CSV table of C-alpha atoms and ligand atoms in Angstrom, one decimal:
chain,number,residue,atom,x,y,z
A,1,UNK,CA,-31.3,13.7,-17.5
A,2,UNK,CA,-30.1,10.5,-18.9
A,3,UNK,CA,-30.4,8.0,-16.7
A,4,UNK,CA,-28.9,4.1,-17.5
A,5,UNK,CA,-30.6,2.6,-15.1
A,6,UNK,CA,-33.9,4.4,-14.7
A,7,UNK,CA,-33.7,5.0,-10.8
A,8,UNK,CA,-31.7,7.1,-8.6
A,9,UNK,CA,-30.1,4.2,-6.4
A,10,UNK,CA,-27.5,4.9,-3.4
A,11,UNK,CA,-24.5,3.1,-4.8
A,12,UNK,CA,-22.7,1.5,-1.4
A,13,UNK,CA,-20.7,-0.8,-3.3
A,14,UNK,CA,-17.0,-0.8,-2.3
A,15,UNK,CA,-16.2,1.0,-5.6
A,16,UNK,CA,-17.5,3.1,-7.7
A,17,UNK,CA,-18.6,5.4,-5.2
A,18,UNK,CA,-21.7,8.2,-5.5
A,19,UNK,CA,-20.3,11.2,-7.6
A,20,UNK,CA,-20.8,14.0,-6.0
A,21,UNK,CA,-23.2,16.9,-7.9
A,22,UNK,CA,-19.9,19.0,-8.2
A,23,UNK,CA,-18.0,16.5,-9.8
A,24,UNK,CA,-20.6,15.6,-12.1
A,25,UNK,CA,-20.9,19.0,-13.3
A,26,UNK,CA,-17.5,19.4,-14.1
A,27,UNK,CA,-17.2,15.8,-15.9
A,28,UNK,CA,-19.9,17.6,-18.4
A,29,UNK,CA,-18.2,20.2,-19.5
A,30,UNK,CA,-17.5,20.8,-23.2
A,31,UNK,CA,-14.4,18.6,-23.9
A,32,UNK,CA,-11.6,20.8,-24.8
A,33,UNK,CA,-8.6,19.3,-27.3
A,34,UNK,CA,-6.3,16.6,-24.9
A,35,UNK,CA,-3.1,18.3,-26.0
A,36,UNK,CA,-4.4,22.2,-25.3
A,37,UNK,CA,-2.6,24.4,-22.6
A,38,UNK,CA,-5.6,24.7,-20.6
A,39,UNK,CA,-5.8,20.9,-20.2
A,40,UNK,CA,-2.3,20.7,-19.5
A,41,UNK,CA,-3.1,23.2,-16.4
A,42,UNK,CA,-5.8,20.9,-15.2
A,43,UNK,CA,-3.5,17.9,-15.7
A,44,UNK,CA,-0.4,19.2,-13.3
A,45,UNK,CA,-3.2,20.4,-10.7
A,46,UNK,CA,-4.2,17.0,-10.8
A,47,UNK,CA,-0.2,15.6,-10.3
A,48,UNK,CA,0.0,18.1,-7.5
A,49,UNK,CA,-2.8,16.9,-6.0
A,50,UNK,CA,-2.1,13.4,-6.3
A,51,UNK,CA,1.4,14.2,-4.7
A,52,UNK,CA,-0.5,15.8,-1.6
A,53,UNK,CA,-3.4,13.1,-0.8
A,54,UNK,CA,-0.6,10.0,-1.6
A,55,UNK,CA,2.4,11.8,0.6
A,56,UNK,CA,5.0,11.7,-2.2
A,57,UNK,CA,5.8,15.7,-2.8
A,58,UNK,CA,8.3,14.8,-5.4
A,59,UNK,CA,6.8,11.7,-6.9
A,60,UNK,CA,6.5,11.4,-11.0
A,61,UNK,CA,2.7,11.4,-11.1
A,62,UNK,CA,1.1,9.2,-14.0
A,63,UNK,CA,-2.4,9.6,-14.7
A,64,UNK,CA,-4.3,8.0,-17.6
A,65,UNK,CA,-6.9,6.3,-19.1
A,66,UNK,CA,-7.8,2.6,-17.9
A,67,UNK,CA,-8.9,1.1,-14.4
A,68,UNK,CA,-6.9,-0.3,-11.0
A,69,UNK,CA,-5.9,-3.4,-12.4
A,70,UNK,CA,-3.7,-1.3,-15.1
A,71,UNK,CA,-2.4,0.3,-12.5
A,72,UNK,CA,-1.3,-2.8,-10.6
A,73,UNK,CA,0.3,-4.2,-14.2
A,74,UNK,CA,1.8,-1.0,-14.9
A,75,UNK,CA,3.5,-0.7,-11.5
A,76,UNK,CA,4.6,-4.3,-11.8
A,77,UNK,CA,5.7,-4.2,-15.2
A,78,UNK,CA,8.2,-1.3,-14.9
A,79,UNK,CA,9.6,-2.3,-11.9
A,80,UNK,CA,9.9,-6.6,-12.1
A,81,UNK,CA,11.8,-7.7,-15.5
A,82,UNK,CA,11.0,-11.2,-16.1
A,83,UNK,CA,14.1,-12.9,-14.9
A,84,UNK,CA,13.7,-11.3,-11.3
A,85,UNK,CA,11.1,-12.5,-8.6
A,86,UNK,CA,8.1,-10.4,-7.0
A,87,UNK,CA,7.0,-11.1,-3.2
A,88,UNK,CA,3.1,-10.6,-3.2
A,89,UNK,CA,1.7,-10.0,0.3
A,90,UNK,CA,-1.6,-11.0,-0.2
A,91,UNK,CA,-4.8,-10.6,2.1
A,92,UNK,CA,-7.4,-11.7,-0.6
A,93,UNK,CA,-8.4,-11.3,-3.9
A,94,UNK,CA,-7.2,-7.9,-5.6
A,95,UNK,CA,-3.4,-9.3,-3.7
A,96,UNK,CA,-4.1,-12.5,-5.5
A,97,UNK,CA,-4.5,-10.3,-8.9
A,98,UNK,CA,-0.6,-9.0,-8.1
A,99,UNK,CA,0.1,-13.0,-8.4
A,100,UNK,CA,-1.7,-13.2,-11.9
A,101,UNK,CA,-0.2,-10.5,-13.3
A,102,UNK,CA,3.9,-10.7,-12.1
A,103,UNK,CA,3.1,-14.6,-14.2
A,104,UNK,CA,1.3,-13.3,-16.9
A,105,UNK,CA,4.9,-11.7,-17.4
A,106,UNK,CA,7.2,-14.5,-17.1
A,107,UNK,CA,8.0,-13.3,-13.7
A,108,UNK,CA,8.7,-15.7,-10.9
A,109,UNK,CA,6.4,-14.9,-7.9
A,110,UNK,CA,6.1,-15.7,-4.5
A,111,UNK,CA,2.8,-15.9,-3.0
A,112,UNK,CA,2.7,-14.8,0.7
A,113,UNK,CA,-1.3,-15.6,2.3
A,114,UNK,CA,-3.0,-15.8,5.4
A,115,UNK,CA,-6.5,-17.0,5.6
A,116,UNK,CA,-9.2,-14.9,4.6
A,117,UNK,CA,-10.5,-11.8,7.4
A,118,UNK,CA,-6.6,-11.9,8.4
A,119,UNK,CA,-3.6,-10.0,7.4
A,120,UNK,CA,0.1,-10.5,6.6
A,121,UNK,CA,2.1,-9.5,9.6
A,122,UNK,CA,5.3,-7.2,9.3
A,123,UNK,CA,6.8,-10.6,10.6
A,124,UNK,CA,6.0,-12.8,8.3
A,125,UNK,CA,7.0,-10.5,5.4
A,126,UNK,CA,10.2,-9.8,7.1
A,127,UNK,CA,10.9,-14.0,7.2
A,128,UNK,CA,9.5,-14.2,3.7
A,129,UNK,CA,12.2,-11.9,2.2
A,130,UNK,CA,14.7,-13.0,4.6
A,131,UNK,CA,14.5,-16.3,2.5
A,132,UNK,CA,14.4,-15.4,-0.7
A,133,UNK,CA,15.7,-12.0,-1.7
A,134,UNK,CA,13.4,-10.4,-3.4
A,135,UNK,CA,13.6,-7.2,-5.0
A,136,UNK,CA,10.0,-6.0,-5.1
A,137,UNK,CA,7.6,-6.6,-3.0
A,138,UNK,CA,3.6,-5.9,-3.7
A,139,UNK,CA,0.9,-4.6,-0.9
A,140,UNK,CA,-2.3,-4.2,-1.1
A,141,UNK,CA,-3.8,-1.4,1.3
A,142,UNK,CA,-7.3,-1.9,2.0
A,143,UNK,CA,-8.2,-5.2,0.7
A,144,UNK,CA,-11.5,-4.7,-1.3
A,145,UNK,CA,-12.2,-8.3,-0.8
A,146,UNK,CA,-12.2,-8.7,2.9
A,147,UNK,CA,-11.7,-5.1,4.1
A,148,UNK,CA,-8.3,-5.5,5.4
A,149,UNK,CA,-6.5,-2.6,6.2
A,150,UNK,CA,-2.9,-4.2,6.0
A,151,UNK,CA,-0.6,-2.5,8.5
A,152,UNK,CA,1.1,-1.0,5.2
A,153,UNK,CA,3.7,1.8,7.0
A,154,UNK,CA,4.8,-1.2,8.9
A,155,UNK,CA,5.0,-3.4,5.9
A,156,UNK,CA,6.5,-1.4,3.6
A,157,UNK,CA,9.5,-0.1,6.4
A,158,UNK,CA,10.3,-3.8,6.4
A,159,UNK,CA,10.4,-4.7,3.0
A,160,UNK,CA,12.6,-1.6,2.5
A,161,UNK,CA,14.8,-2.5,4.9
A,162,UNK,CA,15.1,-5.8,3.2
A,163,UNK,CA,16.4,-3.3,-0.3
A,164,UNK,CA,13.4,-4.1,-1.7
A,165,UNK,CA,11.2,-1.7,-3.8
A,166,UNK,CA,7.4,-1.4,-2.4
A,167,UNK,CA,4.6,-1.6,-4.9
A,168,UNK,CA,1.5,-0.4,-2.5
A,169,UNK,CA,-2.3,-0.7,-4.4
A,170,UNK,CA,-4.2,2.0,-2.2
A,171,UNK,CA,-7.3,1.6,-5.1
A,172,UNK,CA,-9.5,1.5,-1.5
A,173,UNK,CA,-7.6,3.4,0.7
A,174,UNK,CA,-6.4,6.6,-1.2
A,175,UNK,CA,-8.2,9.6,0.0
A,176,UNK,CA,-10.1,7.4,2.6
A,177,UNK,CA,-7.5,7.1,4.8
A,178,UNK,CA,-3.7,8.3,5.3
A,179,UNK,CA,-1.2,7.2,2.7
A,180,UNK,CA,2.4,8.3,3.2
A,181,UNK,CA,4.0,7.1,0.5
A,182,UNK,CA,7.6,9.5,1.4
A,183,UNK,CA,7.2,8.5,5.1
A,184,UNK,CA,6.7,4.7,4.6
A,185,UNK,CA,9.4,4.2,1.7
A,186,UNK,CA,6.4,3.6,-0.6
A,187,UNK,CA,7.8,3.4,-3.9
A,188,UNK,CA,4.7,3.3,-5.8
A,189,UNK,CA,1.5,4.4,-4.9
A,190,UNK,CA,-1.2,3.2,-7.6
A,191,UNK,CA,-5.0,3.7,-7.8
A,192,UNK,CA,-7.9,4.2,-9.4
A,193,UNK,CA,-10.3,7.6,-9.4
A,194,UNK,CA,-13.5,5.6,-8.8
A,195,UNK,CA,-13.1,4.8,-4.8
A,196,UNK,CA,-12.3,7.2,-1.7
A,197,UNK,CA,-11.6,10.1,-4.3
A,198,UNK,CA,-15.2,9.9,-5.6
A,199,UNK,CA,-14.3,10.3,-9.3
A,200,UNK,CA,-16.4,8.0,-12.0
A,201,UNK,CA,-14.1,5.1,-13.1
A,202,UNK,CA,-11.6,5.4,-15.8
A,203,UNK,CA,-8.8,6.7,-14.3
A,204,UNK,CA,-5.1,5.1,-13.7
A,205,UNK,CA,-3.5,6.6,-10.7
A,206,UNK,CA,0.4,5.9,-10.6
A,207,UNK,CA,3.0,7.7,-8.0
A,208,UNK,CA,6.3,7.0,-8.1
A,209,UNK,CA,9.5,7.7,-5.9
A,210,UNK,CA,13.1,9.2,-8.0
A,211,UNK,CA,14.3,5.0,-6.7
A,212,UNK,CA,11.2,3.7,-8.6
A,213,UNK,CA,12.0,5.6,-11.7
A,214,UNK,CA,15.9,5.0,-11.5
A,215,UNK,CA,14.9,1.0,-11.4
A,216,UNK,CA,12.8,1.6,-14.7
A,217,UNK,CA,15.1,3.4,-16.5
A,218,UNK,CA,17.8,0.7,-15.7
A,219,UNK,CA,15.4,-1.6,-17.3
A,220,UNK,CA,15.4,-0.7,-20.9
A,221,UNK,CA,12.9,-2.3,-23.0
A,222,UNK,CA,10.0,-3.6,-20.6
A,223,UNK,CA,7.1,-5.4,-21.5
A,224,UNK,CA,4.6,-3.1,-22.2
A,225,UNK,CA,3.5,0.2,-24.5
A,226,UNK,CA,0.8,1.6,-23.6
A,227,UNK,CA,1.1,0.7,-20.1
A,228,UNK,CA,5.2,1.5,-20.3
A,229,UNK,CA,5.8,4.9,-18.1
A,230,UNK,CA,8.5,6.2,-20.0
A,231,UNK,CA,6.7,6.3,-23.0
A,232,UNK,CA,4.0,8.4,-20.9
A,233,UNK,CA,7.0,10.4,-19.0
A,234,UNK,CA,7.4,12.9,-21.9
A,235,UNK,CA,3.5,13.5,-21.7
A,236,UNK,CA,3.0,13.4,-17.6
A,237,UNK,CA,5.9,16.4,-17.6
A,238,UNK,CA,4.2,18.3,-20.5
A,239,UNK,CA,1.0,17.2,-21.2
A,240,UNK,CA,0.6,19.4,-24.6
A,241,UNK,CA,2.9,16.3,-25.8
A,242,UNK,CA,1.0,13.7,-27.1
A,243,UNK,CA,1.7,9.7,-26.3
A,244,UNK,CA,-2.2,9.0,-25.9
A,245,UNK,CA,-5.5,10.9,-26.0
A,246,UNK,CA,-6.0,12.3,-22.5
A,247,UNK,CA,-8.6,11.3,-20.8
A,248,UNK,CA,-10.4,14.8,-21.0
A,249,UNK,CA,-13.2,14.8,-19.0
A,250,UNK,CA,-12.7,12.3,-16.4
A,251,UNK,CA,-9.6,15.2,-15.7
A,252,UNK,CA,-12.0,18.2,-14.5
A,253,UNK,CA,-13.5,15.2,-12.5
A,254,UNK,CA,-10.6,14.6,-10.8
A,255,UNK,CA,-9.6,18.2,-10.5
A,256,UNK,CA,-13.0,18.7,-8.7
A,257,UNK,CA,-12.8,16.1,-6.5
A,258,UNK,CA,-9.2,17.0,-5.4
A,259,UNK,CA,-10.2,20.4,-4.9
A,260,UNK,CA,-12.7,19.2,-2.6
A,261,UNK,CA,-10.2,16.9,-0.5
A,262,UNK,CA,-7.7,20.3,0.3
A,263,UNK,CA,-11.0,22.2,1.1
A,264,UNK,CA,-12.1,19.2,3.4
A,265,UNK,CA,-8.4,18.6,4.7
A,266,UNK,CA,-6.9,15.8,5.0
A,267,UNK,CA,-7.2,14.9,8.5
A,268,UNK,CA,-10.9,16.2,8.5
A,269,UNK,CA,-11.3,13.4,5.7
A,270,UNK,CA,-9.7,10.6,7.3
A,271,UNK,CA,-12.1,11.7,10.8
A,272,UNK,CA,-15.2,11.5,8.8
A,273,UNK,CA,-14.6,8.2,6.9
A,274,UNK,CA,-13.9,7.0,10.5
A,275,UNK,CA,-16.8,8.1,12.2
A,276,UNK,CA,-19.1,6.7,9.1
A,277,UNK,CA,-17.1,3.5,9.7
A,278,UNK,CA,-18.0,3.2,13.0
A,279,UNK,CA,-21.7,4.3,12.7
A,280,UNK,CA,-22.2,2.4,9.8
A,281,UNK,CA,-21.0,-0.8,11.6
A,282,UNK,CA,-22.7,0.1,14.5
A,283,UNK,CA,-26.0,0.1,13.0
A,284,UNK,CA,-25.2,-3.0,10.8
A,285,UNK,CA,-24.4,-5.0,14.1
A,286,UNK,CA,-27.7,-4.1,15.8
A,287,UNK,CA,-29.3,-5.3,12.9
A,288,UNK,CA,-27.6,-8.5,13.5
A,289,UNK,CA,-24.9,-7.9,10.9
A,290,UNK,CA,-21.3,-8.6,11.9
A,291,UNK,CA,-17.5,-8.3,10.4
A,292,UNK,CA,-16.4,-10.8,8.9
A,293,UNK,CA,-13.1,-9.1,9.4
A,294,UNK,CA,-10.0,-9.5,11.8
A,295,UNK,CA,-10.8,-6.4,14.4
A,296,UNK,CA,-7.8,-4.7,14.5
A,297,UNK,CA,-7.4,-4.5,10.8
A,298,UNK,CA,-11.2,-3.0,9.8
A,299,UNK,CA,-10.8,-0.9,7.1
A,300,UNK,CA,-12.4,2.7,7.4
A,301,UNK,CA,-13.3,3.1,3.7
A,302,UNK,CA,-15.2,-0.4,3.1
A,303,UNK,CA,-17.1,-3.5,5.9
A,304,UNK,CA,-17.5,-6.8,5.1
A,305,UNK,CA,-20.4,-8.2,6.7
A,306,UNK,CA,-21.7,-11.7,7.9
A,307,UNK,CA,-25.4,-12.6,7.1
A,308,UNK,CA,-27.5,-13.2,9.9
A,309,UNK,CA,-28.7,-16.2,10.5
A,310,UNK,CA,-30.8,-17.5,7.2
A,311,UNK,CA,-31.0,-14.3,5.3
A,312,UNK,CA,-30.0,-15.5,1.5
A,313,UNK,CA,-27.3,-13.1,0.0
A,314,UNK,CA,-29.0,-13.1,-3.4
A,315,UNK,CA,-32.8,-12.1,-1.7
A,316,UNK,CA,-30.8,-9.7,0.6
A,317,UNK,CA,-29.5,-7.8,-1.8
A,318,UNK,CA,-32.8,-8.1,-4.3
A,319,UNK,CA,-34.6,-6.5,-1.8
A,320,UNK,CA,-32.2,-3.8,-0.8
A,321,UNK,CA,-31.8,-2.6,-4.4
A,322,UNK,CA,-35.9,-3.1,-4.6
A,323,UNK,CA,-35.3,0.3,-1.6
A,324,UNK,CA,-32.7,2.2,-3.9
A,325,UNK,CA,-29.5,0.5,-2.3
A,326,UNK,CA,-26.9,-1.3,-4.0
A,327,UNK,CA,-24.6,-3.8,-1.9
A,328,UNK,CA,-22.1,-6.1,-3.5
A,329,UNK,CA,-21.8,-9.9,-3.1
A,330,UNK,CA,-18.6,-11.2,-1.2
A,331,UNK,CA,-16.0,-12.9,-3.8
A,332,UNK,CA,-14.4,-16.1,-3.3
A,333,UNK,CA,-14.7,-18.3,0.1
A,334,UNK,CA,-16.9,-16.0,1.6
A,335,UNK,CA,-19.0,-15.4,-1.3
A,336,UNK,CA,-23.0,-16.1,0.0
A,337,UNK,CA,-21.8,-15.7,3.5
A,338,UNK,CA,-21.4,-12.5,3.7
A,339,UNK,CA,-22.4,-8.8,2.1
A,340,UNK,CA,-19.8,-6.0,1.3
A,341,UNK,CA,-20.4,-1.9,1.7
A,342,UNK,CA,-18.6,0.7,0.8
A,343,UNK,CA,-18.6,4.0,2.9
A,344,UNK,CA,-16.2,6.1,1.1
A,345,UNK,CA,-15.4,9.4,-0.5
A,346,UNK,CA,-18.4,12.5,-0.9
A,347,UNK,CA,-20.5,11.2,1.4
A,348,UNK,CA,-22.1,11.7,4.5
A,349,UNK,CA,-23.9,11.0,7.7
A,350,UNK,CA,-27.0,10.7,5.7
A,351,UNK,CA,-25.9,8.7,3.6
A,352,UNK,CA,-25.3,6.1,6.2
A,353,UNK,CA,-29.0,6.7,7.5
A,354,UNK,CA,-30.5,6.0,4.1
A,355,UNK,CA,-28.3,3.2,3.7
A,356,UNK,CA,-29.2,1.2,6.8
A,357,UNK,CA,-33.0,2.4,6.9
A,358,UNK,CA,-32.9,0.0,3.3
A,359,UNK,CA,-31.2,-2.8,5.3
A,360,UNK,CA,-33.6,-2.2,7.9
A,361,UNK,CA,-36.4,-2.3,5.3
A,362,UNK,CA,-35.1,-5.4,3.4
A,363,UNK,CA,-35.0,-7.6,6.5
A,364,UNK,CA,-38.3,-6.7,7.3
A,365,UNK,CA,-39.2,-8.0,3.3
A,366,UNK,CA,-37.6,-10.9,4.2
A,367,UNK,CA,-39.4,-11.2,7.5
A,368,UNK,CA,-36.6,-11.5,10.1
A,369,UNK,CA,-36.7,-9.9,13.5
A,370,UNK,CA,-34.7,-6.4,13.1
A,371,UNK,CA,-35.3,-3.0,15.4
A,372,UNK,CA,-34.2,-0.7,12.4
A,373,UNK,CA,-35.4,2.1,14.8
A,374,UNK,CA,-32.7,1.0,17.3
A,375,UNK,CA,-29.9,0.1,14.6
A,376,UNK,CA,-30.3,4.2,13.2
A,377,UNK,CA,-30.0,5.2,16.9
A,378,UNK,CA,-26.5,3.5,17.4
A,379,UNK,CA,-25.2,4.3,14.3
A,380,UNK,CA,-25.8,7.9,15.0
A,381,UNK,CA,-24.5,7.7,18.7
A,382,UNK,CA,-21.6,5.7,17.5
A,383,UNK,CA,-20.6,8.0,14.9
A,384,UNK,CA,-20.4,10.9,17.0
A,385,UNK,CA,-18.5,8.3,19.4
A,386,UNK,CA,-21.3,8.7,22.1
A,387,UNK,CA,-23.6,5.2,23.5
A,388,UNK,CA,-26.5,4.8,22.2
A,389,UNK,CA,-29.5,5.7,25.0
A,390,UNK,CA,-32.8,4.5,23.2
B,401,PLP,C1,-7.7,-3.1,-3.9
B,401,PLP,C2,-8.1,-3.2,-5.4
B,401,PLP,N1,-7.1,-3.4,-6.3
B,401,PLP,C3,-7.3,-3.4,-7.6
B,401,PLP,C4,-8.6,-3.4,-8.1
B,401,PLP,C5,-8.9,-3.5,-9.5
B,401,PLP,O1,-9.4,-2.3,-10.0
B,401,PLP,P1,-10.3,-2.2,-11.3
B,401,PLP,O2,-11.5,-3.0,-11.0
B,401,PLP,O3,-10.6,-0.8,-11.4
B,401,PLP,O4,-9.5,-2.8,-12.4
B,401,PLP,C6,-9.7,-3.2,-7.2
B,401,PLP,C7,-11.1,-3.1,-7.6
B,401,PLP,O5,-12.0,-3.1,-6.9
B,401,PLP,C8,-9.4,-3.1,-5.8
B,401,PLP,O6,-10.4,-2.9,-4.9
């Protein structure tokens, strides 16, 4: 089998996620012409099932080639003109990439922070808009940089309230964790494939309610083509019509991994990326590993993790990818201080094992005091929600 790489590592980075052997199989298949029927059926499955896992059962579904942060400047660039103003709610990084892109379009933006680890509170939103009037408002679900779960139903009912339309990036949350995008007065929903749903990447993932498409077709000529949904709307309703070439393959991908998400269930899905969560942690903190995120915000598809005292972030991770695991660095202020995981999508209880028996290993490469024996113990007692007994 071709390998890039040469080994067979366990990817728990917070995106992209291990591909499970079904999905695989199904992304090599013999590509079939991007405008045949047979595609086209494989296309709406995907819609529907898009529909399902976001909570929108009459949202226009948009799925093509390209990765989150098209999503993010599609969603913003059919919905904000350039003369109007975009509130960003921002708990990090991929918020602050909302900021970029609304004034990489001549749009005037509003930045709302909090410090790092913390979130944007219903409150403060509800003040922010209060003062300005703005008509769209952009959310970022899990935040991938400091695992922030932003209370998003909350969020969104109050920018709603406000008249404004809700942009909501679930990239980390969508299929991890619930999105209600009809219950919340989500707008738009955008993602990518390559997170909770356990698809490769490659894949834009755009929802969007009939008040989200009225506000683009009241918009005329937008900045954008490829990334301009009406020009895809002809193709996403019959997709025998051509606008683009399909993204083929990375279609039976997503088909699969759907599939598996009904056959899981939903709330089956969201218990086990809980559980993990907590195991995971568990395990990390007896290793002397703890959040570097605000407690009642932890996100279940992703940790972000403090260093223990004088482990080095760059040997850390060197020696957990010398044991076949692959951790990511943090980004900005916290970058060196801390280590991020992901623990989302296909996997399972033993992937959490494997994953924090290489941590255990590492630390013992990098000869600090750990009882890995101990740290596999409470993760397996917490995620079954049970104490550890030794
Ligand atoms: C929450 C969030 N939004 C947007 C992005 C950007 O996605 P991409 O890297 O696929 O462009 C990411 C990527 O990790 C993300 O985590």
């Amino acid at each position: 089998m071709y390998r890039p790489d040469g080994i067979d590592n366990l990817l728990m980075i917070p995106g992209p996620t291990p591909v499970a052997d079904e999905i695989r199989a199904a992304l090599a298949a013999p590509t079939i012409a991007h405008t045949s029927p047979g595609l086209a059926d494989v296309i709406r499955r995907c819609q529907e099932g898009i529909r399902f896992v976001a909570g929108g059962p009459s949202a226009d579904v948009f799925l093509f080639g390209g990765a989150g942060t098209l999503a993010q400047e599609a969603a913003v660039v059919n919905l904000v003109p350039p003369d109007e103003r975009l509130l960003v709610a921002s708990n990090g990084y991929f918020g602050d990439r909302f900021v970029a892109i609304g004034r990489a379009h001549g749009i005037t933006v509003d930045h709302l922070t909090v410090d790092w680890g913390e979130s944007v509170t219903p409150e403060m939103l509800d003040a922010a808009l209060a003062a300005n009037g703005t008509r769209a408002v952009a959310l970022t679900h899990v935040e991938t940089s400091t695992g922030i779960a932003a209370p998003a139903a909350d969020l969104a009912r109050v920018a709603h309230d406000r008249g404004a339309l809700v942009i909501l990036d679930a990239v980390c949350s969508l299929g991890g964790m619930p999105v209600e995008m009809d219950a919340w007065g989500v707008d738009v929903v955008l993602s990518g494939a390559q997170k909770a749903l356990g698809v490769p990447p490659g894949m834009v993932i755009l929802a969007l309610s009939g008040a989200a498409m009225d506000r683009r077709r009241s918009l005329g000529r937008v900045n954008a083509y490829y990334a301009d949904l009406l020009n895809w709307e002809p193709s996403m309703r019959d997709p025998t019509q051509y606008f683009s070439t399909h993204a083929v393959n990375l279609f039976y991908g997503l088909d699969v991994a759907l599939g598996i998400i009904r056959g899981e269930g939903l709330d089956a899905r969201y218990a086990r990326h809980d559980a993990l969560a907590r195991g995971f942690r568990a395990g990390m903190a007896a290793l002397g590993f703890d959040s570097l995120t605000q407690a009642p915000y932890l996100a279940p598809t992703m940790s972000v993790l403090a260093y223990p005292e004088g482990v080095d972030d760059l040997a850390f991770r060197r020696a957990l990818g010398a044991h076949g695991v692959v951790a990511a660095g943090c980004l900005g202020p916290w970058r060196g201080r801390g280590v991020r995981f992901g623990h989302m999508g296909n996997i399972d209880e033993g992937t959490i094992i494997r994953a924090l028996e290489g941590v255990g290993r590492a630390l013992e490469d990098l000869c600090v005091d750990a009882d890995p024996a101990l740290a596999l113990h409470t993760a397996r007692a917490a995620a079954e929600g049970t104490p550890a007994v030794r």
